[in-house]
Short mmCIF file of C-alpha atoms in Angstrom, two decimals:
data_model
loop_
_atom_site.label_atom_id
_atom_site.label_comp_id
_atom_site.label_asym_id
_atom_site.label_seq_id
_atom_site.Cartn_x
_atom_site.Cartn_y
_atom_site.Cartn_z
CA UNK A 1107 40.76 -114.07 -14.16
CA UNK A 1108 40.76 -115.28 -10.47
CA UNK A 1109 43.94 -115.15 -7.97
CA UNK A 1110 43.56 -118.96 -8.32
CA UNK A 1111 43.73 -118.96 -11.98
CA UNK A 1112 46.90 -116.39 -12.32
CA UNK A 1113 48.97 -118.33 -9.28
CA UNK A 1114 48.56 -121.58 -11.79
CA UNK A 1115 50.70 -119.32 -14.72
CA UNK A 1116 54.34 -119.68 -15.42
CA UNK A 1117 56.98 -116.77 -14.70
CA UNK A 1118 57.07 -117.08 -18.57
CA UNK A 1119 53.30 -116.35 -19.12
CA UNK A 1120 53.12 -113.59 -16.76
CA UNK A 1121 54.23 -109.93 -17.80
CA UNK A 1122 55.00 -107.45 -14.91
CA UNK A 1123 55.12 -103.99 -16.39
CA UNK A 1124 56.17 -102.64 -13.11
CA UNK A 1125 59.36 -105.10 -12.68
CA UNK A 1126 59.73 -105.18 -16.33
CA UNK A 1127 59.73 -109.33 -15.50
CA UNK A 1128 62.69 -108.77 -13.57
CA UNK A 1129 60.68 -110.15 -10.20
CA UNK A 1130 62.93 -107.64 -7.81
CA UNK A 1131 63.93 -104.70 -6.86
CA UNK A 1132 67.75 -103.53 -6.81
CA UNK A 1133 67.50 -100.50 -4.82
CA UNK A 1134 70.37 -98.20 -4.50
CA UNK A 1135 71.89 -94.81 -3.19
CA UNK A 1136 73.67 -94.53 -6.01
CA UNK A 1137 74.52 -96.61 -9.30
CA UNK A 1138 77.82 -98.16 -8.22
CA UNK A 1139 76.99 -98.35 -4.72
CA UNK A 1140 78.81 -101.41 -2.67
CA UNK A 1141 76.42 -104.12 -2.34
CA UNK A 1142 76.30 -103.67 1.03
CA UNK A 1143 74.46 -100.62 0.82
CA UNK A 1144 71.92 -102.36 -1.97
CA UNK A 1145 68.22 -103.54 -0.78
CA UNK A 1146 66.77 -105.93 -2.82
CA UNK A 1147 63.07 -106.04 -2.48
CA UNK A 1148 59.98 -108.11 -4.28
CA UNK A 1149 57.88 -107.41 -7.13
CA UNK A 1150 54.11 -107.82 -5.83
CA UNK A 1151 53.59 -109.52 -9.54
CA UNK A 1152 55.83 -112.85 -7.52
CA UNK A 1153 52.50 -113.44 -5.51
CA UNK A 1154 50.87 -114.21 -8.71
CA UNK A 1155 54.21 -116.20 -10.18
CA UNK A 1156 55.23 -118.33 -7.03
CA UNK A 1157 52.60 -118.20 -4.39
CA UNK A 1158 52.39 -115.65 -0.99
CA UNK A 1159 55.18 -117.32 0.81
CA UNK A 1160 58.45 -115.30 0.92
CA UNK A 1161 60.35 -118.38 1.38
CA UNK A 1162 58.64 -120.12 -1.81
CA UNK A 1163 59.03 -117.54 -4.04
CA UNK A 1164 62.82 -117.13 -2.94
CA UNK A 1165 63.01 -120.67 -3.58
CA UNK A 1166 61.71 -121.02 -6.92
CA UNK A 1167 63.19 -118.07 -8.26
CA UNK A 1168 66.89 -119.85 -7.07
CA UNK A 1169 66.24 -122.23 -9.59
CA UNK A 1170 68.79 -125.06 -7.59
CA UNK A 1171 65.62 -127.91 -7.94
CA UNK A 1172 67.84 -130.94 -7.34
CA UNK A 1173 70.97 -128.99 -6.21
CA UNK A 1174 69.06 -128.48 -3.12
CA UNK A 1175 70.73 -131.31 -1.28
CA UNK A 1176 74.10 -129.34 -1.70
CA UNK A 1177 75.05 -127.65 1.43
CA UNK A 1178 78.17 -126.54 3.78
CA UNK A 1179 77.03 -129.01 5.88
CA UNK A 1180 77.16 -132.28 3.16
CA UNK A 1181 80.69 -130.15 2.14
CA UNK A 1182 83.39 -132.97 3.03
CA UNK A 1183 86.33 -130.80 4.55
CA UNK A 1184 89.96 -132.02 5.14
CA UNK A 1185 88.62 -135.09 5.09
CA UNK A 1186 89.38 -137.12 1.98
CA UNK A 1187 91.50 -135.61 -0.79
CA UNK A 1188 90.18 -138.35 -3.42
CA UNK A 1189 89.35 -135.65 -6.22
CA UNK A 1190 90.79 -132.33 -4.31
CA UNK A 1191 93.68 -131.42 -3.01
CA UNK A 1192 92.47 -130.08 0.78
CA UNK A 1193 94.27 -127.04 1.44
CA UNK A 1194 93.12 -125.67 -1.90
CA UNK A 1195 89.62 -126.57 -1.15
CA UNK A 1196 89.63 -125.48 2.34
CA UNK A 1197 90.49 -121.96 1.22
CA UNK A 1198 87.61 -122.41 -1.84
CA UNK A 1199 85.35 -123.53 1.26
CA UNK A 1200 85.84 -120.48 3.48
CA UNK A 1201 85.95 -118.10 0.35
CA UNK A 1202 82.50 -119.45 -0.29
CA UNK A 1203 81.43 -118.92 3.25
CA UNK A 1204 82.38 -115.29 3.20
CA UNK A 1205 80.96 -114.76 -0.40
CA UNK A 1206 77.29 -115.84 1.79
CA UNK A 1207 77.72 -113.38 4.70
CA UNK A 1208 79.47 -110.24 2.67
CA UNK A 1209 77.47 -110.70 -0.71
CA UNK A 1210 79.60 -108.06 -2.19
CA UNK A 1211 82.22 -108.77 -5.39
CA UNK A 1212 83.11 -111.76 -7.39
CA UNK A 1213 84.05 -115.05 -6.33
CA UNK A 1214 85.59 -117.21 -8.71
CA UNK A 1215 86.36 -120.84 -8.13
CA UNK A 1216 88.68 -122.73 -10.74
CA UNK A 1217 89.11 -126.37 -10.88
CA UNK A 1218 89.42 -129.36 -12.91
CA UNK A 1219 86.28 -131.70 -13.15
CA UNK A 1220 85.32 -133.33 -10.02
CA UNK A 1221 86.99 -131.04 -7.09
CA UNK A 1222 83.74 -130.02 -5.67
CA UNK A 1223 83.08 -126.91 -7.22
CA UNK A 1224 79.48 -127.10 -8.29
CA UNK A 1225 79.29 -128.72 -4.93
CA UNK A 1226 80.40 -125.47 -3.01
CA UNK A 1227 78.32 -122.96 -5.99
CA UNK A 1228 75.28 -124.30 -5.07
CA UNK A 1229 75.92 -124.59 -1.22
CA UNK A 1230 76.20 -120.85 -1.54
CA UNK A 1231 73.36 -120.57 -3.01
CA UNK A 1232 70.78 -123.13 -0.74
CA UNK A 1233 72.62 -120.80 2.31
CA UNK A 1234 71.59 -117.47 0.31
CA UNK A 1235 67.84 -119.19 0.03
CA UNK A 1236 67.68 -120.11 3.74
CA UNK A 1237 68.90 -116.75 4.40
CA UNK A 1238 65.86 -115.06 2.30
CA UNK A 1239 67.92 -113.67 0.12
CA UNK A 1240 67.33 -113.98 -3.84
CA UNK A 1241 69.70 -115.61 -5.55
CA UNK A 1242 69.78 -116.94 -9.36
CA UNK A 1243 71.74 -119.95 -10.39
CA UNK A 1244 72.10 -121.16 -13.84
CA UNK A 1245 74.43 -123.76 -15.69
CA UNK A 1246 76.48 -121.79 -18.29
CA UNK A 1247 75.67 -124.08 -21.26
CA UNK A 1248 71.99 -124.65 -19.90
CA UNK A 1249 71.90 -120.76 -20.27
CA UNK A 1250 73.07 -120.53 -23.48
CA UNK A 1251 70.59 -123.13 -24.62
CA UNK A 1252 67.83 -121.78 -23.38
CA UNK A 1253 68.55 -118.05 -25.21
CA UNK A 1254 69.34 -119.97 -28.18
CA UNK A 1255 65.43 -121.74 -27.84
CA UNK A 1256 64.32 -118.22 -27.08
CA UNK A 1257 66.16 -116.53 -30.05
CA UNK A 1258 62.81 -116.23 -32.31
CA UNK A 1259 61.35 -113.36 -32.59
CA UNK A 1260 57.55 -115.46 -31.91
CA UNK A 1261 58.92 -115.43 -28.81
CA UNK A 1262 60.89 -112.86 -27.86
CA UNK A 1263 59.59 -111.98 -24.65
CA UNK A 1264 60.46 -115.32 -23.41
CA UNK A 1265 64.58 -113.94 -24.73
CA UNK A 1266 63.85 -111.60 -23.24
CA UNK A 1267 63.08 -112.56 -19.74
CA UNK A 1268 65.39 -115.77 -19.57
CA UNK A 1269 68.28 -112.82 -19.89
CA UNK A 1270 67.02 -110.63 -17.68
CA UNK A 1271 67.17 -112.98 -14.85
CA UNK A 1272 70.58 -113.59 -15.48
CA UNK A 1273 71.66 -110.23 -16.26
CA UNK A 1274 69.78 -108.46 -13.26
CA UNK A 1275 70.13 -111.03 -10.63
CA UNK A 1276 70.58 -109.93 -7.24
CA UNK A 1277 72.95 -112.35 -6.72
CA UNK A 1278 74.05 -114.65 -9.54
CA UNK A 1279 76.15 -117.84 -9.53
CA UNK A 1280 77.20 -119.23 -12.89
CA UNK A 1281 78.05 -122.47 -13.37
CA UNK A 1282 80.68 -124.26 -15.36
CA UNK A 1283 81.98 -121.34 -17.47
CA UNK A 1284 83.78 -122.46 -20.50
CA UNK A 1285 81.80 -125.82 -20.64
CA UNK A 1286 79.46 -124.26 -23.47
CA UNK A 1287 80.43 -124.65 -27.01
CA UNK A 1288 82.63 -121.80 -28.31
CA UNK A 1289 80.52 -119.81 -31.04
CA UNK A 1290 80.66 -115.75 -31.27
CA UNK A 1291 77.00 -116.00 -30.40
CA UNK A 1292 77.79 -117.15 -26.88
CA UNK A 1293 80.71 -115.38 -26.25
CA UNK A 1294 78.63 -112.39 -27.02
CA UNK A 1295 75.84 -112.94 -24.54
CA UNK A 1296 78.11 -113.95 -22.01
CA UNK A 1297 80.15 -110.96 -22.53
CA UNK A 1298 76.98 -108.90 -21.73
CA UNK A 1299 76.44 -110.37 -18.69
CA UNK A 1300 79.34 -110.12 -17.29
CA UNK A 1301 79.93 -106.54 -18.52
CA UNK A 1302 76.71 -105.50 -17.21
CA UNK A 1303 77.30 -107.18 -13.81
CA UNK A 1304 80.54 -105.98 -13.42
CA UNK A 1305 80.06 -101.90 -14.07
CA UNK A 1306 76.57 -102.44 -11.16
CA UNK A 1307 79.04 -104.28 -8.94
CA UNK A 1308 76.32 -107.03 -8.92
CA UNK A 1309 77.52 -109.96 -6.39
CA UNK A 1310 78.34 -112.99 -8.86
CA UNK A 1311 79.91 -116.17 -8.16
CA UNK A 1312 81.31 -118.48 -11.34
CA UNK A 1313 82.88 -121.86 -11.57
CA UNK A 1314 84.93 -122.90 -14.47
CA UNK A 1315 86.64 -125.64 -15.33
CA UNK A 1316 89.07 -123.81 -17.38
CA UNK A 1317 92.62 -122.33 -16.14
CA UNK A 1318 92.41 -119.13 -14.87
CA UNK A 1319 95.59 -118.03 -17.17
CA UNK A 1320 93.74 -119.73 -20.42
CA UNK A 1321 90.47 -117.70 -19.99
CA UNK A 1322 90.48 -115.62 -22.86
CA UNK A 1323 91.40 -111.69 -22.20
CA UNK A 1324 88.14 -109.93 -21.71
CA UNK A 1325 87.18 -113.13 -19.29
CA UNK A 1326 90.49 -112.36 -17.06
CA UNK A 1327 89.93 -108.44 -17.13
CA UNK A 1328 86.23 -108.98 -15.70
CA UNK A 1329 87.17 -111.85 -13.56
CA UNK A 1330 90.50 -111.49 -12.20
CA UNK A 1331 89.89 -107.56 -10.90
CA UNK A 1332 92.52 -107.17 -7.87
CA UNK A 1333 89.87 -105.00 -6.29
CA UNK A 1334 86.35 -106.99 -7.18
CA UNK A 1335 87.12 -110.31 -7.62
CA UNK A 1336 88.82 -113.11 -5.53
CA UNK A 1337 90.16 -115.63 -7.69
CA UNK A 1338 90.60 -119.07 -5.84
CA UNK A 1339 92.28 -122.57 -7.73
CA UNK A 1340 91.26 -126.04 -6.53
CA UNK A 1341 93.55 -128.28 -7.09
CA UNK A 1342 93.08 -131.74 -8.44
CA UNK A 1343 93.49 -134.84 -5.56
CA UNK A 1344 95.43 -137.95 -5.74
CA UNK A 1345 93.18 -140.51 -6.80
CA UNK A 1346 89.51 -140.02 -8.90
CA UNK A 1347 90.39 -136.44 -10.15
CA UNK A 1348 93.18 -137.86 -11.92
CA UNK A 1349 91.21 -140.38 -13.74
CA UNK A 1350 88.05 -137.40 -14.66
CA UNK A 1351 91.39 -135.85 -16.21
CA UNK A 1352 92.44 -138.88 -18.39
CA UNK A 1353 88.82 -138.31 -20.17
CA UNK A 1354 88.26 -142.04 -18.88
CA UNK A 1355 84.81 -141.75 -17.42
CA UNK A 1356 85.05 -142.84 -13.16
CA UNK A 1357 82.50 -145.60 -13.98
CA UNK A 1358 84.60 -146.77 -16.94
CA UNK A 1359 87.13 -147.36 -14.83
CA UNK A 1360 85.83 -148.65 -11.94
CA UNK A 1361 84.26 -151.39 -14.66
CA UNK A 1362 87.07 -151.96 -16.63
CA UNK A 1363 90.28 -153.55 -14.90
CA UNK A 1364 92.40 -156.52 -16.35
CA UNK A 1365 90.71 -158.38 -13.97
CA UNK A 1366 87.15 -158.33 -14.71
CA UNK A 1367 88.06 -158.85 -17.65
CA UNK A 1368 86.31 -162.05 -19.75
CA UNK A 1369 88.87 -164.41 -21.54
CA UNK A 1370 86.93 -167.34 -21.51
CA UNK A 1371 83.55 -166.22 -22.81
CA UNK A 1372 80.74 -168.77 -22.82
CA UNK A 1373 79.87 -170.06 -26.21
CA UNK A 1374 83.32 -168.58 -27.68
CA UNK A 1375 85.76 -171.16 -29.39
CA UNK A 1376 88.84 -172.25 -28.35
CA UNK A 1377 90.38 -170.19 -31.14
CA UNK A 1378 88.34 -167.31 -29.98
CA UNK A 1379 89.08 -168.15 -26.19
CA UNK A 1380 92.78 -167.85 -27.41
CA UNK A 1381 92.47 -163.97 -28.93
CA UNK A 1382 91.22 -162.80 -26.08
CA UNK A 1383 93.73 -164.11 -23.75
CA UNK A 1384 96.73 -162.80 -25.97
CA UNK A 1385 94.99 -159.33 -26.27
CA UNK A 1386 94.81 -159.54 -22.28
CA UNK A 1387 98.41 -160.33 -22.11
CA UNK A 1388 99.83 -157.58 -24.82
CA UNK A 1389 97.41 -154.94 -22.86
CA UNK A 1390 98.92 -155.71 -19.40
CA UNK A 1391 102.56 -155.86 -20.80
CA UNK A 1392 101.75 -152.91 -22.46
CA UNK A 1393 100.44 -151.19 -19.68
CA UNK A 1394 103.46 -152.41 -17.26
CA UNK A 1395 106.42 -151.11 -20.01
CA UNK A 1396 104.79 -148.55 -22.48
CA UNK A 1397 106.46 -148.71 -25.45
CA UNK A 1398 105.22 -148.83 -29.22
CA UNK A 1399 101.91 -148.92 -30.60
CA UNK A 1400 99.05 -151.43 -29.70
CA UNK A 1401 96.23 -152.21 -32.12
CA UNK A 1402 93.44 -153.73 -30.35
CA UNK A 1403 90.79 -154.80 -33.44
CA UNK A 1404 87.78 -156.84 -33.69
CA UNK A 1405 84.01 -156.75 -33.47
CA UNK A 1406 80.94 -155.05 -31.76
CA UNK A 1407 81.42 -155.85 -27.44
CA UNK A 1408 84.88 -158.25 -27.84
CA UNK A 1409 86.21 -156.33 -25.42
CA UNK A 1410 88.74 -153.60 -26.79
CA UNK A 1411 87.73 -150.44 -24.89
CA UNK A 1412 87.76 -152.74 -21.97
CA UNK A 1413 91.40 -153.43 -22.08
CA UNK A 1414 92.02 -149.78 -23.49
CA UNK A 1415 90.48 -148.63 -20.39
CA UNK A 1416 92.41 -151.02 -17.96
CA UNK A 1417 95.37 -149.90 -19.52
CA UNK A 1418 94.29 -146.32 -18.50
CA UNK A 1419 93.63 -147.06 -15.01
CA UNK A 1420 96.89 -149.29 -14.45
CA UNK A 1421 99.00 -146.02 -16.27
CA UNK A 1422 97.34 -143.76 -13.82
CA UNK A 1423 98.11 -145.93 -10.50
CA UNK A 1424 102.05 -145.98 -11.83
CA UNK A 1425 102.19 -142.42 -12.00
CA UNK A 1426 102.13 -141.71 -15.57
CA UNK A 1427 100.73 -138.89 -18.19
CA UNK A 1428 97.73 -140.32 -19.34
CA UNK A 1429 94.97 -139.71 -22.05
CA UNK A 1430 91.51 -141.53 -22.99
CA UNK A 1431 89.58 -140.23 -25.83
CA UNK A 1432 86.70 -141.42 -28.33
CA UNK A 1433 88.02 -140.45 -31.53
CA UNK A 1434 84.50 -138.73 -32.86
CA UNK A 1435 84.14 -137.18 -29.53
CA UNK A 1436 87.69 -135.14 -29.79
CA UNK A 1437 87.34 -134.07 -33.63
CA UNK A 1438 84.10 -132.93 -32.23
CA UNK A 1439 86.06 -130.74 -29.75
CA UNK A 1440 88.58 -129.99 -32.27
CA UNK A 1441 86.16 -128.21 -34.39
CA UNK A 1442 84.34 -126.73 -31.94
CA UNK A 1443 87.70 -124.89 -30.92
CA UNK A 1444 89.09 -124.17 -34.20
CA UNK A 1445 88.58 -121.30 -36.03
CA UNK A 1446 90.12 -117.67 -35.35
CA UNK A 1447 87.83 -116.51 -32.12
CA UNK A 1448 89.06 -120.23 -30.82
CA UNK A 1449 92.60 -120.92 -31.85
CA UNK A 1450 94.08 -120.38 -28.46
CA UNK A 1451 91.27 -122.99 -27.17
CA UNK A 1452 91.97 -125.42 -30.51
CA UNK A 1453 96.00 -125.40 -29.65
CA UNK A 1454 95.80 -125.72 -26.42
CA UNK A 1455 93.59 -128.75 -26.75
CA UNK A 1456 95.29 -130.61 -29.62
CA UNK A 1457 98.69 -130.42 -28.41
CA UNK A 1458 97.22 -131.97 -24.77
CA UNK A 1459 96.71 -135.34 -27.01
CA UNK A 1460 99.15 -134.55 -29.69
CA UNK A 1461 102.03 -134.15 -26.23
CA UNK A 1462 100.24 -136.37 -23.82
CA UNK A 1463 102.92 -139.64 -22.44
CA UNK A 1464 100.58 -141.90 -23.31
CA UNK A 1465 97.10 -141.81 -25.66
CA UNK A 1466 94.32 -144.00 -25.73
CA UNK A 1467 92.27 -143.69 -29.61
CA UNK A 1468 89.43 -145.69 -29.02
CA UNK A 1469 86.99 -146.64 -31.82
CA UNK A 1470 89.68 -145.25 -35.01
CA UNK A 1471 87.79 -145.00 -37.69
CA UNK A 1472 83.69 -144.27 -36.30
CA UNK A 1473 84.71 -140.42 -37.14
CA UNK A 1474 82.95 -138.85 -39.93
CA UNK A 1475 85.24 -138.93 -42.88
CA UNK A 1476 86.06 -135.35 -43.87
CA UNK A 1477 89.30 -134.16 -45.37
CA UNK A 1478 89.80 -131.61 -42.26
CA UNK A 1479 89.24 -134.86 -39.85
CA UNK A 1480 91.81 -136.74 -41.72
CA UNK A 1481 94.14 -133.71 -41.63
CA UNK A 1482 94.04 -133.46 -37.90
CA UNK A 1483 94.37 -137.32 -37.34
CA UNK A 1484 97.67 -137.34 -39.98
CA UNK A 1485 99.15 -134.44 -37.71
CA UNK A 1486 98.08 -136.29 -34.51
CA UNK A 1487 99.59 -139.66 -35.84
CA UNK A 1488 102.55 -138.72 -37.89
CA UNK A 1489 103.75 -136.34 -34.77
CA UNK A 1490 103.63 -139.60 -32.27
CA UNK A 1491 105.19 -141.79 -34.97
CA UNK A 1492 108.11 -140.01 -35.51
CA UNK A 1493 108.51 -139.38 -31.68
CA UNK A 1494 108.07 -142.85 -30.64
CA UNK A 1495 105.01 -141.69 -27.98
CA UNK A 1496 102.74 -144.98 -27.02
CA UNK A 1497 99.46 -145.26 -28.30
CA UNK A 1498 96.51 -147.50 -27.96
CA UNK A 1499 94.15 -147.82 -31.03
CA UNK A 1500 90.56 -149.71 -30.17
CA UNK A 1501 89.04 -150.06 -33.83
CA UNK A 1502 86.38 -152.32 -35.81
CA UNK A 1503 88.60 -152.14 -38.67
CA UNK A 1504 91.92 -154.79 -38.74
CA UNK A 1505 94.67 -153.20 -40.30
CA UNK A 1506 94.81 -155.50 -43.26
CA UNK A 1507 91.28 -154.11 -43.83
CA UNK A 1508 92.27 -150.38 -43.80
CA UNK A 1509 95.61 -150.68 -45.59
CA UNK A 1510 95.61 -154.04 -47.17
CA UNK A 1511 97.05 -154.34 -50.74
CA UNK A 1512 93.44 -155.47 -52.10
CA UNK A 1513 91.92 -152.10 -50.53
CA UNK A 1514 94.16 -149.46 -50.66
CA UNK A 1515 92.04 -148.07 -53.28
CA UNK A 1516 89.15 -147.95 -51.07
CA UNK A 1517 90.43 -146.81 -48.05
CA UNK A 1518 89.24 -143.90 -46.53
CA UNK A 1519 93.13 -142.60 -45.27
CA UNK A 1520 95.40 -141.57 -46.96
CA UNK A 1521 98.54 -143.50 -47.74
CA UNK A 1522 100.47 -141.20 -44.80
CA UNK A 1523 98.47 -142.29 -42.01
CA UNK A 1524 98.49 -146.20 -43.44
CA UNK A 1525 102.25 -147.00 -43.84
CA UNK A 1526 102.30 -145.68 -40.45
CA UNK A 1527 99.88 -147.41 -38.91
CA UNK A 1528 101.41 -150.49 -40.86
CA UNK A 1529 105.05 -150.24 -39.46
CA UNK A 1530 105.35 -153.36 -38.05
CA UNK A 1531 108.76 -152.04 -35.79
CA UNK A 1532 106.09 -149.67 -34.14
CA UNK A 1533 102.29 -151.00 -34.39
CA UNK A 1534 101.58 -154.73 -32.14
CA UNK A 1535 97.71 -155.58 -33.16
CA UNK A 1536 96.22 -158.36 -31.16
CA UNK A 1537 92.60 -159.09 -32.89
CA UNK A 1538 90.05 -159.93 -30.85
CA UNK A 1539 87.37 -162.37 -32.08
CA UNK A 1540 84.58 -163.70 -29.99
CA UNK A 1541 80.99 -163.45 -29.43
CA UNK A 1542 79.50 -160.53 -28.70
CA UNK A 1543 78.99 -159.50 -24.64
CA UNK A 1544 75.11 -158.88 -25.07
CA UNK A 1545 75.08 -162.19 -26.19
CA UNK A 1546 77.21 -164.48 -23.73
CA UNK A 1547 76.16 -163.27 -20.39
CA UNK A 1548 79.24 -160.38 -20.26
CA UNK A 1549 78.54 -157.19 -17.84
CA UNK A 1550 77.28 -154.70 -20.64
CA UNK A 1551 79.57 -151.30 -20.87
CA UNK A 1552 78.63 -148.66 -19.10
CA UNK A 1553 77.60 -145.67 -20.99
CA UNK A 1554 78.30 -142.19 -19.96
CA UNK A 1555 76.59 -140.09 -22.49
CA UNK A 1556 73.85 -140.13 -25.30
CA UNK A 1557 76.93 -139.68 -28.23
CA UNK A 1558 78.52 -142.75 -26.81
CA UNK A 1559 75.68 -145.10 -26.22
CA UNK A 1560 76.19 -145.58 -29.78
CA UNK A 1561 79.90 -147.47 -29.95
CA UNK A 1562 80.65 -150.07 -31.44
#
């Protein structure tokens, strides 16, 4: 085979029995010698895998692609604190500036969604690239995908080599830690990682969205070292951060306000006209004095989520404890948590929406009907009944249709969660009927990920 013909091969179809497919050399005085006193050099089998050029092969082996854009330089510092509070992200910045020139330790950078973490990770890493040095950055859950493809043993030296490059890495950043679904399986790779990392003193950055204090133990112990690791928490801003936090995607609620909000559809009756407007009015009273319960019903694209959402947005700009979540989308997390190796992760999660001031339910009843679903949404429910905690409830379903006399018996909740749901001191429902927004010229609904491009 020509020189030609090997440079057109994958890393994954070429096998380096000298590097063992590691692509670099971690030389050392000694095994836990500072990084400092490391030299990393190339594998001659990269001239087959990524070309002659140093800079290339430093490139592809980075693995940033489209994070390449990311630099100190696009970093906005001090000057807006939108999703991050600046002096917590001024002290992430510099921490991330000193990880690039010392490249010795662990840097860990905390944060809730949107504070510019990823932002910083991979600025790190495009300043390690320009720097020629070899660096390795993966998404956590991307990762764990990717071993889970490569789990076969058909192809276990592509396993083999996707963990390699992770767990030999001259320098490794990991990305949103704690963003992969919780299984043993990937608690157990990760462990390995991080174990192996840790006793080589390999330089490692990792971002996570997760509390430092909720990590579970063997996390902290490898993170949180005194003497390795520097630990630094962004905090969340005063504006967008606070909505990423309310589970209300940004574009939702940049969409969704009381104001864009279509009362007098064309096409719609006047009767139909008429729902709408008195939904609009119980949302925005609701919104401006949360008290009780508020059922918004009715058909496919009326408009439900839209108000649910406005209400959201209006809580958030008065200063209040807010929560927005699609129902199938947090059993989905419950489950995912629950379970011995996650109960810490499963109670910490339910009693944020069992607790929260006030919650947002949108599209009750589009969960799968399981007795543990209907378990967790009796505790969820009776718990804010009985302490008097406002709720919104966006369903398909009117309540005369999920608790009505003439279908109790077919009801798929139990009669717990209906007479509460029925107490008419508690529950307002405002049914919205008109034609549906695909159909009368309406601004669709934005949708923010596969699982909910298919609400109703």
């Amino acid at each position: 085979m020509s020189d030609s013909e090997l440079e057109e091969l994958t890393s994954a179809e070429i096998h380096c029995d000298i590097c063992n497919d590691k692509r670099w050399f971690v030389v050392a005085p000694e095994e836990n010698a500072p990084a400092s006193a490391r030299t990393v050099i190339p594998c001659q089998c990269q001239e087959r895998v990524w070309g002659v050029k140093s800079a290339d092969r430093i490139r592809q082996y980075s693995d940033l692609g489209p994070l390449e854009r990311l630099t100190f330089g696009t970093v906005e510092l001090g000057t807006r604190d939108t999703f991050s509070e600046p002096s917590s992200f001024r002290d992430a910045y510099h921490a991330a500036q000193r990880f690039v020139t010392d490249m010795q330790g662990w840097l860990v950078l905390c944060g809730p969604s949107g504070t510019g973490k990823t932002h910083l990770a991979a600025a790190v890493g495009n300043a390690l690239v320009e720097a020629d040095q070899p660096v390795r950055f993966v998404s956590v859950p991307d990762l764990l995908d990717h071993l889970r493809s490569a789990f076969d043993p058909a192809v276990g030296a592509q396993y083999d080599e996707i963990f390699l490059q992770a767990i030999e890495a001259p320098v490794l950043i990991l990305d949103d830690l704690g963003a992969q679904s919780a299984t043993a399986w990937a608690d157990e790779k990760l462990d390995q990682i991080l174990t192996h990392r840790y006793n080589r003193r390999l330089p490692t950055l990792v971002t996570t969205g997760i509390p430092f204090a909720e990590l579970g133990d063997r996390l902290r112990t490898r993170l949180g070292d005194p003497y390795f690791s520097t630990v630094v928490n962004i905090k969340a801003g005063s504006g967008m951060s606070d909505i990423r936090e309310s589970g209300l995607e940004p574009r939702l609620a940049e969409l969704m306000t009381f104001k864009s909000f279509t009362k007098g559809a064309t096409g719609a009756t006047a009767s139909q006209k008429r729902s709408l407007s008195e939904a609009l009015a119980a949302a925005k009273v609701f919104a401006e004095h949360p008290s009780g319960w508020l059922y918004l019903a009715g058909p496919t694209g009326v408009g439900k989520t839209h108000l649910a959402a406005a209400i959201v947005s209006e809580s958030i700009a008065q200063g209040r404890d807010v929560m927005f979540r699609f129902v199938p989308d947090l059993l989905d997390d419950l489950r995912r948590s629950y379970g011995p190796a996650g109960g810490k992760s499963f109670d910490h999660t339910f009693s944020q929406v069992r607790d929260v001031e006030i919650l947002v339910l949108d599209d009750f009843g589009a969960e799968a009907s399981t007795a543990w679903a209907e378990e967790k949404l009796y505790q969820l429910i009776v718990h804010r009944h009985d302490s008097m905690m406002p709720t919104v409830f966006t369903s398909r379903s009117a309540l005369e249709t999920i608790g009505g006399a003439n279908n109790r018996g077919e009801s798929r909740y139990s009669d717990a969660i209906i007479s509460r749901l029925s107490d008419a001191n508690v529950v307002a429902e405002r049914y919205l009927s008109a034609p549906d927004f695909r159909h009368r010229g309406a601004t669709p609904r934005p949708r923010s990920s596969t699982r909910k491009s298919s609400r109703k």
